[in-house]
Coordinates of C-alpha atoms in Angstrom, one line a residue:
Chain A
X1 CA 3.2 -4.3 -29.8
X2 CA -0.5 -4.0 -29.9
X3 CA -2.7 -7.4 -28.8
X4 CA -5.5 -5.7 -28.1
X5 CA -8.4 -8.2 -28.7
X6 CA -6.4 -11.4 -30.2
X7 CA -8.8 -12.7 -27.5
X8 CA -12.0 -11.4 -27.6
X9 CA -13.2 -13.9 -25.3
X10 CA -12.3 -12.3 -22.2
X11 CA -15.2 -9.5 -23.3
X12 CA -18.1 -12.6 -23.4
X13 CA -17.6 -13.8 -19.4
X14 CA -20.0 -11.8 -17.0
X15 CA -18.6 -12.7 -13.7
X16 CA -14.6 -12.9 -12.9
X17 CA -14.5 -14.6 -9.5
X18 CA -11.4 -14.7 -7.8
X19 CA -10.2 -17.9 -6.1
X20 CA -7.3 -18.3 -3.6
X21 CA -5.2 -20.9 -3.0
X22 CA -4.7 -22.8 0.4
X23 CA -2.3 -20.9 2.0
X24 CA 1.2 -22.5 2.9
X25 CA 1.0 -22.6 6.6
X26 CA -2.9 -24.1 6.0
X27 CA -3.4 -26.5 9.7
X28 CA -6.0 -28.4 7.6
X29 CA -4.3 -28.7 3.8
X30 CA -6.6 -31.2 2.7
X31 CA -10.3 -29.8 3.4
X32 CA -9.0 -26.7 2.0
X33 CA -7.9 -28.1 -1.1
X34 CA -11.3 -30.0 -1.1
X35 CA -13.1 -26.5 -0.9
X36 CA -10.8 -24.7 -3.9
X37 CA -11.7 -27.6 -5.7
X38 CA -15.6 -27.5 -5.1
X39 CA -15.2 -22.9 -5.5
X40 CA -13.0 -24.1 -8.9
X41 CA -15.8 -26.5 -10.7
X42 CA -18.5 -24.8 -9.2
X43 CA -17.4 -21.4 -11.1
X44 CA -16.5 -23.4 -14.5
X45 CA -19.9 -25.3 -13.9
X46 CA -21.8 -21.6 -14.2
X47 CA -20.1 -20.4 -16.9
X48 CA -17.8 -17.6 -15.1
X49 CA -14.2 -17.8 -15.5
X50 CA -12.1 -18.6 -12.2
X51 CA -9.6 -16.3 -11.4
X52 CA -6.5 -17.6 -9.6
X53 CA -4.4 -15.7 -7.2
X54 CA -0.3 -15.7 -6.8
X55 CA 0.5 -14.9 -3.3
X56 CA -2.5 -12.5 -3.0
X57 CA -1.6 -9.5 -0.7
X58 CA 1.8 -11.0 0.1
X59 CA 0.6 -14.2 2.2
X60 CA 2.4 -17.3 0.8
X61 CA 0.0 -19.6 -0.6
X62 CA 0.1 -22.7 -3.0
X63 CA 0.7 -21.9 -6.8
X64 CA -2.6 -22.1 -8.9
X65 CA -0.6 -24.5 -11.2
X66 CA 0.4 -26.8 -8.7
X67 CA -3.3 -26.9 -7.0
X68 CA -4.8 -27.5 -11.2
X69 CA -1.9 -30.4 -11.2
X70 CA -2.3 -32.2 -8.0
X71 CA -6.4 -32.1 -8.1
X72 CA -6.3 -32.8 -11.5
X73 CA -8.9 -30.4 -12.3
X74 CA -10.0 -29.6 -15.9
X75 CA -9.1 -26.1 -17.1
X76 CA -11.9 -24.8 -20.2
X77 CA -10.3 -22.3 -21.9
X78 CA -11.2 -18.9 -21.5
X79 CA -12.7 -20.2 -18.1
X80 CA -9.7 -19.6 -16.1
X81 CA -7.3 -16.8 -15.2
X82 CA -4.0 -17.4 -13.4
X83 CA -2.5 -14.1 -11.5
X84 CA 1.4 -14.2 -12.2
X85 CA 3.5 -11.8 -10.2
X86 CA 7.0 -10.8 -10.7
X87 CA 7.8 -12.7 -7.6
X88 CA 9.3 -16.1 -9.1
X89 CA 12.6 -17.3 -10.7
X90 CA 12.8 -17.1 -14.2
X91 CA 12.5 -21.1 -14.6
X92 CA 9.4 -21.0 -12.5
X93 CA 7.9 -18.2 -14.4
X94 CA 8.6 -20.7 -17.4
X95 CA 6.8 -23.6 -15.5
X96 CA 3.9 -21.3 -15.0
X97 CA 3.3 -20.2 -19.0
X98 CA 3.8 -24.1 -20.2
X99 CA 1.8 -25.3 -17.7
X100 CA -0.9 -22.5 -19.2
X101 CA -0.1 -23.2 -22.4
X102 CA -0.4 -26.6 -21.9
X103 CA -3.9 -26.9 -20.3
X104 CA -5.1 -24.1 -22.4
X105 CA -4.9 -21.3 -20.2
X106 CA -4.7 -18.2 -22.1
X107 CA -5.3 -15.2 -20.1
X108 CA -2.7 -13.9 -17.3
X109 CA -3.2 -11.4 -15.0
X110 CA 0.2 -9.6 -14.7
X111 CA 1.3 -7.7 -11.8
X112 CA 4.2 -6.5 -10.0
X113 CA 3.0 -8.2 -6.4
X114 CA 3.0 -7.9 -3.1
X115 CA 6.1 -10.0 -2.4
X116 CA 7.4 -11.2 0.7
X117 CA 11.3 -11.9 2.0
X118 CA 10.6 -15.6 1.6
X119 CA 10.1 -15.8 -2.3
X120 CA 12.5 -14.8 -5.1
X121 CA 12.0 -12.1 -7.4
X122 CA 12.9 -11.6 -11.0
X123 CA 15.6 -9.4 -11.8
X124 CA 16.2 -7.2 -14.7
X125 CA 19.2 -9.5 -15.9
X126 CA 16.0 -12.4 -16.1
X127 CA 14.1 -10.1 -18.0
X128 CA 16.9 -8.8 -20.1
X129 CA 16.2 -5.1 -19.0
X130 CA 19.4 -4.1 -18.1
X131 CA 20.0 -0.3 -18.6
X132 CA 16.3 0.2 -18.7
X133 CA 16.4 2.7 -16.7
X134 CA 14.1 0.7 -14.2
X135 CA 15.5 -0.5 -10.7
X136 CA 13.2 -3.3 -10.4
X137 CA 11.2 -6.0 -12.6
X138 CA 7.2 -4.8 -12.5
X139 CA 4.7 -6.4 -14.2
X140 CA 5.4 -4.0 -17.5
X141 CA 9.0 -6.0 -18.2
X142 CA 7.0 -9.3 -17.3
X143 CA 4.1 -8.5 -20.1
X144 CA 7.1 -7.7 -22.3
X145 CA 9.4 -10.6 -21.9
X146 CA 6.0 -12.8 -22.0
X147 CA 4.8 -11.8 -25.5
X148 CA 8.9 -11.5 -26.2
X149 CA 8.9 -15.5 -25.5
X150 CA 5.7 -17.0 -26.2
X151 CA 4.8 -14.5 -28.8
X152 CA 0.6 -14.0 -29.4
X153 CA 0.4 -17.0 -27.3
X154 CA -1.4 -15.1 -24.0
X155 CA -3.6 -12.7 -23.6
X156 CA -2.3 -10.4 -20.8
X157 CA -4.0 -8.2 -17.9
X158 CA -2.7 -5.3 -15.9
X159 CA -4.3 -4.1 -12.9
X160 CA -5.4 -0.2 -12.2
X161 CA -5.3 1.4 -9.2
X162 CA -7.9 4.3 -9.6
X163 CA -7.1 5.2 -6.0
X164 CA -3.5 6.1 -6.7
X165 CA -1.9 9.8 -7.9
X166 CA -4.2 10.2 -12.1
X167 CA -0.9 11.2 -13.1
X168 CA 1.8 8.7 -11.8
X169 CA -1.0 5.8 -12.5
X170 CA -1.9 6.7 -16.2
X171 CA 1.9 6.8 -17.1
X172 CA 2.3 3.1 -15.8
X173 CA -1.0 2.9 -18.0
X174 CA 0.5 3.6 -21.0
X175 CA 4.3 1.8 -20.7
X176 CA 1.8 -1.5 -19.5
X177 CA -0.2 -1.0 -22.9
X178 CA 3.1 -0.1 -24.6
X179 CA 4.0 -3.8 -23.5
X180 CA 1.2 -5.6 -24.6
X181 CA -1.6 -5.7 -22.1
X182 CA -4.9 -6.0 -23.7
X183 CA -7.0 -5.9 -21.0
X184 CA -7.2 -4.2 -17.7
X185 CA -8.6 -5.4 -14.2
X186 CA -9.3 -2.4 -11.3
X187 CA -9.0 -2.6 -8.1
X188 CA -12.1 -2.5 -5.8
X189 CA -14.6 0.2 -6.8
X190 CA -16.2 1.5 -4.3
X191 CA -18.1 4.5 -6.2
X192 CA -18.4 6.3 -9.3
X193 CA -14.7 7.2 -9.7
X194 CA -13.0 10.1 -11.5
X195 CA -10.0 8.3 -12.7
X196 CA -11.6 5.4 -13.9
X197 CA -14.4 7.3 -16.1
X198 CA -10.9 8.5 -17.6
X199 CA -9.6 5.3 -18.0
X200 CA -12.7 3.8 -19.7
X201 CA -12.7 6.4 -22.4
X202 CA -9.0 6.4 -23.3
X203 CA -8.6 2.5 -23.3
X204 CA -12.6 2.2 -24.9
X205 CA -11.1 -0.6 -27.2
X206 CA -10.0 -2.3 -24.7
X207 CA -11.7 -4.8 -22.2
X208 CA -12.0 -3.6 -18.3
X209 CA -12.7 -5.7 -15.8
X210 CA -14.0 -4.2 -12.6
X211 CA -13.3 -5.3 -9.1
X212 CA -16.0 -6.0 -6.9
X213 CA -15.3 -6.6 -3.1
X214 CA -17.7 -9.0 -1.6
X215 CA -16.8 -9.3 2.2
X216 CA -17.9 -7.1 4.7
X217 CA -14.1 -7.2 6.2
X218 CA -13.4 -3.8 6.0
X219 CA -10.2 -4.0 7.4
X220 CA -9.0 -5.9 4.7
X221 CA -10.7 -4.0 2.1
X222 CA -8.8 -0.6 3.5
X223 CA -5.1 -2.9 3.1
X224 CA -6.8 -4.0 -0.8
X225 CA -7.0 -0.6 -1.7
X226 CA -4.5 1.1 0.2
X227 CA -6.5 4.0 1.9
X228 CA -8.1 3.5 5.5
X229 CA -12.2 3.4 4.9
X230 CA -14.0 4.2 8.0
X231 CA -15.9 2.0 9.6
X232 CA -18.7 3.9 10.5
X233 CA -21.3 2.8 7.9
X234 CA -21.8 -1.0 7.1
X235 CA -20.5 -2.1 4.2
X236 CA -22.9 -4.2 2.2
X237 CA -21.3 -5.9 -1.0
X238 CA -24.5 -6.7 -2.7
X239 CA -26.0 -2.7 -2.6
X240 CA -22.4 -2.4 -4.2
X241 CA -22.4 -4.7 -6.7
X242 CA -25.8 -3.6 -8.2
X243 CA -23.9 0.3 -8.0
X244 CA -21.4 -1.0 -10.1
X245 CA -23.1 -2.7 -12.8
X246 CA -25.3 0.7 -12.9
X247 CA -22.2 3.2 -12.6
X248 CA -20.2 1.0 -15.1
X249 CA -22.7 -1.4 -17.2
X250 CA -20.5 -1.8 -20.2
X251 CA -17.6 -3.3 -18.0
X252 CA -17.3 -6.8 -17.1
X253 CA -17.2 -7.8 -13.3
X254 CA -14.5 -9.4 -11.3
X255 CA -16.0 -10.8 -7.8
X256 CA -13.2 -10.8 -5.0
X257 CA -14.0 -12.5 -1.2
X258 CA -17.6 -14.0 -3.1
X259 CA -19.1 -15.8 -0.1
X260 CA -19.8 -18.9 -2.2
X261 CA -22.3 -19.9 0.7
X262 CA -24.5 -17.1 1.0
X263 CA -23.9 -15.0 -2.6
X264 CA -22.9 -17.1 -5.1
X265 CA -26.6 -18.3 -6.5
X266 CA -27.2 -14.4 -6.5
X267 CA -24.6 -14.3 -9.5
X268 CA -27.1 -17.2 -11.3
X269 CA -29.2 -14.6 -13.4
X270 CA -32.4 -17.1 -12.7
X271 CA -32.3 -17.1 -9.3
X272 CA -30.9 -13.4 -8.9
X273 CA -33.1 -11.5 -6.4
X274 CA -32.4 -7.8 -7.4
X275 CA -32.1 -6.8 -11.2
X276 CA -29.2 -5.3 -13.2
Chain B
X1 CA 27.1 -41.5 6.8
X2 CA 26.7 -37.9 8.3
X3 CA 24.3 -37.6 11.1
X4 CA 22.9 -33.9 11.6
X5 CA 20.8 -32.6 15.0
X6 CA 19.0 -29.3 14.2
X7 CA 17.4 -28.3 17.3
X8 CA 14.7 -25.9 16.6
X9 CA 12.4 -24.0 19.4
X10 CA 8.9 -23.3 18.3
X11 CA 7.0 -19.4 19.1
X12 CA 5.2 -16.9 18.7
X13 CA 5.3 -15.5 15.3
X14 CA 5.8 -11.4 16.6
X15 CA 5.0 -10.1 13.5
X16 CA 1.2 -10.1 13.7
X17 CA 1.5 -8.7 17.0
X18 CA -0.5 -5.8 17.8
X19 CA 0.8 -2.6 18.1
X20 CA -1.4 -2.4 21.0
X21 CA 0.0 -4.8 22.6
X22 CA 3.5 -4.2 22.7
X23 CA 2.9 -1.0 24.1
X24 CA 1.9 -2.9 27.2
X25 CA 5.1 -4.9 27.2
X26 CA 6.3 -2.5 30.3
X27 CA 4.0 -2.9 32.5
X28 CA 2.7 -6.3 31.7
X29 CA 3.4 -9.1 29.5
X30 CA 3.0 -8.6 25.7
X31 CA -0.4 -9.9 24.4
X32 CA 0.7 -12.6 21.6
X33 CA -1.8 -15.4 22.6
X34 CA -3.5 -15.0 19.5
X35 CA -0.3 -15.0 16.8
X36 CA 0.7 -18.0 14.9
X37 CA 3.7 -20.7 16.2
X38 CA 6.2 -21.0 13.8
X39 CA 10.0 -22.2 14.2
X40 CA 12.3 -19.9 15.6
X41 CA 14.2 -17.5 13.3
X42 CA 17.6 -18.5 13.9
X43 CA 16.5 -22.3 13.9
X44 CA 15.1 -21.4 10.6
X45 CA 18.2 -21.0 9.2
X46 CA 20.3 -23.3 11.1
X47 CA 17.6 -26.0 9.4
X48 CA 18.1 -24.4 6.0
X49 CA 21.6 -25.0 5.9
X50 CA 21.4 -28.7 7.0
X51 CA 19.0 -29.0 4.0
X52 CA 21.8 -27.6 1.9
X53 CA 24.3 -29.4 3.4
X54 CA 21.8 -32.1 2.8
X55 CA 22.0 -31.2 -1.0
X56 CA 25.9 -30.8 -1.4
X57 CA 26.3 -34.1 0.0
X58 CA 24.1 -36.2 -2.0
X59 CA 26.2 -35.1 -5.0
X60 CA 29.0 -36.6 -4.0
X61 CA 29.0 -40.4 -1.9
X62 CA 28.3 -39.2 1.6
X63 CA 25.0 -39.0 2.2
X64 CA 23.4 -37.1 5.1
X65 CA 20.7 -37.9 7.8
X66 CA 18.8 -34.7 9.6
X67 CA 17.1 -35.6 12.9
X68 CA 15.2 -32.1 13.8
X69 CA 14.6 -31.9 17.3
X70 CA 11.9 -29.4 19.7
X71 CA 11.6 -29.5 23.3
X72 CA 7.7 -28.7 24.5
X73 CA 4.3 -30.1 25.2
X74 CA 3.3 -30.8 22.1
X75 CA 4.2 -30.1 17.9
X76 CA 2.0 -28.7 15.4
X77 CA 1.7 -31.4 12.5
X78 CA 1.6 -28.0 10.3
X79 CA 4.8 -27.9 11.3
X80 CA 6.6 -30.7 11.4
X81 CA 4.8 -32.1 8.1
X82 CA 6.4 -28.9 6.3
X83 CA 9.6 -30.2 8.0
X84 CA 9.5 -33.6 6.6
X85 CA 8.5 -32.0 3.1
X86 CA 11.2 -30.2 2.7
X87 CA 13.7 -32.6 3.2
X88 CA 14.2 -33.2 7.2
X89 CA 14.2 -37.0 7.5
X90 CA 13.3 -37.1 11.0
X91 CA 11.5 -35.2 13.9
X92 CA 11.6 -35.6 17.2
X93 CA 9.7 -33.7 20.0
X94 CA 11.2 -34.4 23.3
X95 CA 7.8 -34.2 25.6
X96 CA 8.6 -31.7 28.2
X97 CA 5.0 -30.3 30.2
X98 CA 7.3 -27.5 32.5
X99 CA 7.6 -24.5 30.4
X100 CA 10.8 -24.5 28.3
X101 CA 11.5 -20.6 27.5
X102 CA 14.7 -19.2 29.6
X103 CA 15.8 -22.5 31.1
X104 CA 19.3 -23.0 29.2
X105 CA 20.5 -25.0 31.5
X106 CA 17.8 -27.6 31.5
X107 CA 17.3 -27.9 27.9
X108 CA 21.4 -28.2 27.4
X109 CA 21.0 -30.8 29.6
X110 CA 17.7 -32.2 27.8
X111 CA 19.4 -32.0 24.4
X112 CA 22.6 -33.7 25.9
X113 CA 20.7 -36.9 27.1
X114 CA 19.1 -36.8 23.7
X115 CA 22.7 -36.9 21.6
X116 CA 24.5 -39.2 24.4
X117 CA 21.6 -42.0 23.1
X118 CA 22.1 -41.3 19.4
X119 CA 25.6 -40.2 17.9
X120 CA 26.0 -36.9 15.8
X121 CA 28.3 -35.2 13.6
X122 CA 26.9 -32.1 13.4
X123 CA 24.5 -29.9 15.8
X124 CA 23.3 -27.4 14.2
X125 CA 20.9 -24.5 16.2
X126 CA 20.0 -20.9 15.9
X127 CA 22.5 -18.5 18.1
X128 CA 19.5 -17.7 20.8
X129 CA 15.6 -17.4 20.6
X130 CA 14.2 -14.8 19.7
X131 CA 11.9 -14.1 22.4
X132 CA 13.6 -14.2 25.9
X133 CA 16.7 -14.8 24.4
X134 CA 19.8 -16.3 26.7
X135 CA 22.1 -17.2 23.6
X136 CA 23.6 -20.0 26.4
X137 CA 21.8 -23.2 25.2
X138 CA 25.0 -23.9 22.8
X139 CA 27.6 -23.1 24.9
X140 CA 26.2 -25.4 27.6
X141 CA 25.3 -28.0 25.4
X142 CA 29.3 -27.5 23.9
X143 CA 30.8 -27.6 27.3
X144 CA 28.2 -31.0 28.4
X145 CA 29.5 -32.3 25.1
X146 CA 32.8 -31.6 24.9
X147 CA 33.1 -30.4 21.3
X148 CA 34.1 -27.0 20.1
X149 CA 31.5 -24.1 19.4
X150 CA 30.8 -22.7 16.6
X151 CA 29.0 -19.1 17.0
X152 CA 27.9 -16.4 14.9
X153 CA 27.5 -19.0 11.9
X154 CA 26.5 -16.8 8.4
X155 CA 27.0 -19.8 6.2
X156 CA 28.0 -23.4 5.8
X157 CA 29.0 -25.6 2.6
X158 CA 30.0 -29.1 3.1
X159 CA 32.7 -30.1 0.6
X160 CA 34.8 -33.0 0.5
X161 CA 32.9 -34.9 3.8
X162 CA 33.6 -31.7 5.9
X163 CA 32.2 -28.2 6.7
X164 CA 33.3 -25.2 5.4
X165 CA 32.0 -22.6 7.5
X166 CA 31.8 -18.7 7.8
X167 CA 31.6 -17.0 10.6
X168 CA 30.6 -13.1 11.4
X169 CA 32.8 -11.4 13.7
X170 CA 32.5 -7.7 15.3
X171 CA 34.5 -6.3 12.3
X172 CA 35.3 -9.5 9.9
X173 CA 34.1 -12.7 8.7
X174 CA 36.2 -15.6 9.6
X175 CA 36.2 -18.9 7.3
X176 CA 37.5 -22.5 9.0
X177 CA 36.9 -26.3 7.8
X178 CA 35.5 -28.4 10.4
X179 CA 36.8 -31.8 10.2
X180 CA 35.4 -33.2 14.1
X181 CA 32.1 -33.0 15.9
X182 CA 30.9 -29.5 16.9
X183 CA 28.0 -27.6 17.4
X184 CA 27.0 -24.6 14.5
X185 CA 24.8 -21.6 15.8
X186 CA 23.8 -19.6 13.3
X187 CA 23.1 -15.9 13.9
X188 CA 21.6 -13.2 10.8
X189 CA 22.7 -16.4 7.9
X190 CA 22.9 -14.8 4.6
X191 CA 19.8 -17.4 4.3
X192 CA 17.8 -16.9 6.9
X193 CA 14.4 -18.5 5.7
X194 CA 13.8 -22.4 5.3
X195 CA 12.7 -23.3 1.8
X196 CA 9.3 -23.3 0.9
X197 CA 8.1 -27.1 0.1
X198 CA 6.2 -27.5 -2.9
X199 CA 2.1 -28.9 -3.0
X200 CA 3.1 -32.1 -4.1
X201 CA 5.7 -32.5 -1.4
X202 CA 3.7 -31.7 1.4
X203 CA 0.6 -34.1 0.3
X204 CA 3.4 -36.5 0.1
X205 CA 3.9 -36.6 4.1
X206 CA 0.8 -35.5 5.1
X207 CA 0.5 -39.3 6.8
X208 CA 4.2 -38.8 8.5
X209 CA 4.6 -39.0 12.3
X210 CA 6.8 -37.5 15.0
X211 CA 8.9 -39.3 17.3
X212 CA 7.8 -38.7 20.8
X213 CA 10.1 -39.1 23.7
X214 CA 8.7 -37.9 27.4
X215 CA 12.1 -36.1 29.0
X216 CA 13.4 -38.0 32.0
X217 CA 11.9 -35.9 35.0
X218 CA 15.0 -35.2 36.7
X219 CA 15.4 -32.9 34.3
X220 CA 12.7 -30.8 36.5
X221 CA 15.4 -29.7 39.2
X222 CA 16.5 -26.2 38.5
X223 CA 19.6 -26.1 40.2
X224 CA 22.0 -23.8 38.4
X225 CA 19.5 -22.2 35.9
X226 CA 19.5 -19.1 35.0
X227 CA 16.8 -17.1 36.0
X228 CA 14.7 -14.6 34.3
X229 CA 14.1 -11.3 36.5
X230 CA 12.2 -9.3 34.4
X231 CA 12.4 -8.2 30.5
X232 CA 11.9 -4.5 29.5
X233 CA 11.3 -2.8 26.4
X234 CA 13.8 0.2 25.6
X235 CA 11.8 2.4 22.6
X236 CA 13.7 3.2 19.5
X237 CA 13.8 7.4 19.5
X238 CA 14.6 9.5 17.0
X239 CA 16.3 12.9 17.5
X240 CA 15.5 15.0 13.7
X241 CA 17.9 17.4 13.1
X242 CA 16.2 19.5 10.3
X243 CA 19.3 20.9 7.7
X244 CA 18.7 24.1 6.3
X245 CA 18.9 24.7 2.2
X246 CA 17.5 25.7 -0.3
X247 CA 17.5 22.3 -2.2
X248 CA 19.1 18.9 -2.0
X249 CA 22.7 20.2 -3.5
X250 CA 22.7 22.9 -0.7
X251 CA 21.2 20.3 2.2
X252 CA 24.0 17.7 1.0
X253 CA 27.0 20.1 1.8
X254 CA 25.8 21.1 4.9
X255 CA 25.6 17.6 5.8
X256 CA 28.9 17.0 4.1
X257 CA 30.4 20.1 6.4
X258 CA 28.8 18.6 9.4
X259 CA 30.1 14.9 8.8
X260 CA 33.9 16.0 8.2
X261 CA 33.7 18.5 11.2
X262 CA 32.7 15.2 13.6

């Protein structure tokens, strides 16, 4: 199945900005949903498309859907992106795409997950992947089963690790394009990388989004990306952000942990105070 | 109707310890000032199961009430507004300001006050805390009460205005159906986490309070408590025994050789 640019869209956003949920265990729900929803207009507001997150690095948080539904916030197409991981039941996986579907939200952001104990995960009976060959549902039997059931309906993301094994990580490439993925969203980049420059010329049709950390939280940054960073050296988000778009200026931008105190008007290209 | 008591303790959630600071737990006691509260394990499943029970029994015409009760100086409304999303119908928090961890025989005796005001069917409560565990609060709130105990509780359905229950023995599961008062203490459930309640749900309660009750002082003597001496930490070793071969075929018979010869 090849979707590969039934939504050009995705190519005409500069900045993906990733959002989070309140968490589940929040002490002070309601501020935090006031601040989402201030972080959720303000990104529609510029322009940029607002990237939702499903239980980001395992910590249980509140669905993206349910957060749209309960502030009743307006969803432009093409200016959102929900994360879906393979962490649900089946009917709450179907929840997710009508919801989508019915506030035009085209463009999913498919992967396997983090998981924890607490939630439910699909199973290969769900996905109707039985004798597969695969032990567990990833985010290549979700793209499947997606375009299976709401066929040319969504235009689905897979994520790339350029910090894992070339050879293990281009193979899930290539079954996650098999599926249907038409566009693909990195981890963080941190420098030039070898795997990626790879990555960019095999899938050169295809639209790659590149991850941007924007904290200084090292720690967490090390648990994003699965490698320990030292510590030694500051870490300054912005000096890397203007790397990226010169290491990479063809690929589209995904901003994750954007202070939206202190760095968001830096994203406005009037007010910006360094040049890319 | 059914009237269910799910006492639940609240503490420290271990997992975000520090490695660091376990490695202490020897000499000194365990830095976990800085982790989250959350409900006890066990008590999250013991509430779990009244939810269900909860479930099952609005089906049919029996309906059932869940009072879930905490002994301590105070209750996080994170918590108790999660408990009244999901489904608990009731919350108290028995006001206690003398520390409540390892004291079974007081807080039997607390919880037996409580249940002598109010009448209950059911008790349901985690085997023992996870964190100085006694595993005596049930059997002293079961011999205070006079109704039978129910330990090592894996799961419960409640059919036909009674509770089917199944219970984990050293080398079996037993199954009974309770048809009297008793108390269920539930030890490794086969579902151990309470349900996750849903946005909408929790901004439903988010103006929901607590009853308060301040626990009758006499309650302060400690005659007959057991008393904690000290709590040690016994590392899990590991002693590798490297098999010889040449690849997994030949490592698998020699551990095959080794296993019949024991």
């Amino acid at each position: 199945m090849d979707t590969r640019n039934s939504h050009p869209q995705v190519r005409n956003r500069t900045y993906f900005i990733e959002i989070l949920p309140p968490k589940i265990d929040s002490d002070k729900l309601l501020d935090d949903l006031d601040l989402f929803s201030q972080k959720y207009n303000r990104v529609l507001k510029s322009g940029f498309c607002a990237c939702l997150t499903d239980n980001a690095m395992g910590k249980l948080s509140y669905q993206p859907i349910e957060v749209i539904q309960e502030l009743e916030l307006n969803s432009k197409p093409d200016q959102v992106m929900i994360h879906l991981t393979t962490f649900h039941t089946l009917t709450q996986i179907h929840e997710i795409l009508d919801f989508c579907l019915d506030r035009n939200i085209f463009n999913l952001l498919v992967v396997t997950g983090d998981g924890s104990p607490r939630l439910p995960k699909l199973s290969l009976t769900d996905m109707g992947a039985v004798g597969s060959g695969k032990k567990n549902v990833t985010s290549v039997e979700l793209v499947k089963y997606i375009h299976l059931k709401y066929p040319s309906k969504f235009n689905l993301g897979v994520a790339f690790n350029p910090y894992e094994p070339f050879a293990g990580e281009f193979a899930k490439m290539e079954a996650k394009v098999a599926a249907g993925a038409s566009f693909i969203v990195t981890q963080p980049i941190l420098a030039k990388n070898e795997n990626l420059d790879v990555l960019l010329a095999k899938y050169a049709d295809m639209p790659v989004i590149l991850d941007a950390w924007m904290s200084k939280n090292i720690h967490l940054l090390s648990e994003a990306v699965g490698h320990l960073l030292s510590e030694d050296g500051a870490y300054d988000p912005i000096a890397n952000l203007e790397a990226i778009h010169k290491w990479y200026p063809q690929c589209k931008i995904c901003l994750t942990q954007l202070n939206f105190k202190a760095q968001f008007h830096l994203l406005d290209p009037d007010m910006t105070s360094f040049e890319w | 109707m059914i009237r269910i008591l799910i006492c639940f303790a609240v503490v420290h959630d271990t997992e975000n310890v520090l490695k660091s600071d376990w490695e202490n737990l020897t000499s000194q006691n365990p830095g976990i000032e800085h982790s989250n509260m959350i409900i006890d394990t066990y008590d999250e499943s013991a509430l779990e199961y009244a939810l269900q029970c909860k479930e099952m029994a609005s089906k049919v015409t029996c309906p059932i009430h869940l009072t879930a009760l905490t002994i301590g100086q105070s209750l996080s409304a994170t918590i108790y507004q999660n408990l009244f999303a999901v489904g608990i119908d009731r919350v108290v928090l028995l006001k206690e300001k003398a520390p409540v961890s390892f004291c079974p025989s007081r807080i039997s005796r607390i919880i037996h006050k409580f249940t002598c005001d109010e009448r209950f069917d059911a008790i349901f409560m985690g085997q023992q805390n996870s964190i100085t565990c006694n595993g005596q609060t049930g059997i002293r709130l079961s011999n205070l009460l006079n109704v039978p105990l129910i330990s090592y509780v894996n799961d419960v359905v409640f059919i036909n205005n009674k509770f089917h229950v199944k219970t984990k023995k050293r080398l079996q599961y037993t199954r009974a159906v309770i048809e009297q008062p008793a108390i269920y203490c539930f030890f490794n459930a086969e579902r151990s986490y309470l349900r996750m309640a849903t946005l909408r749900e929790k901004l439903k309660v988010q103006s929901r309070e607590i009853d308060v009750f301040d626990v009758d002082k006499t309650f302060d003597q400690q005659e007959n408590e057991i008393n904690l001496i000290s709590l040690s930490y016994n590392p899990v070793t590991r002693n590798c025994q490297f098999i010889n071969g040449q690849n997994a075929g030949e490592k698998a018979q020699v551990l095959l050789s080794l296993f019949m010869k024991d």
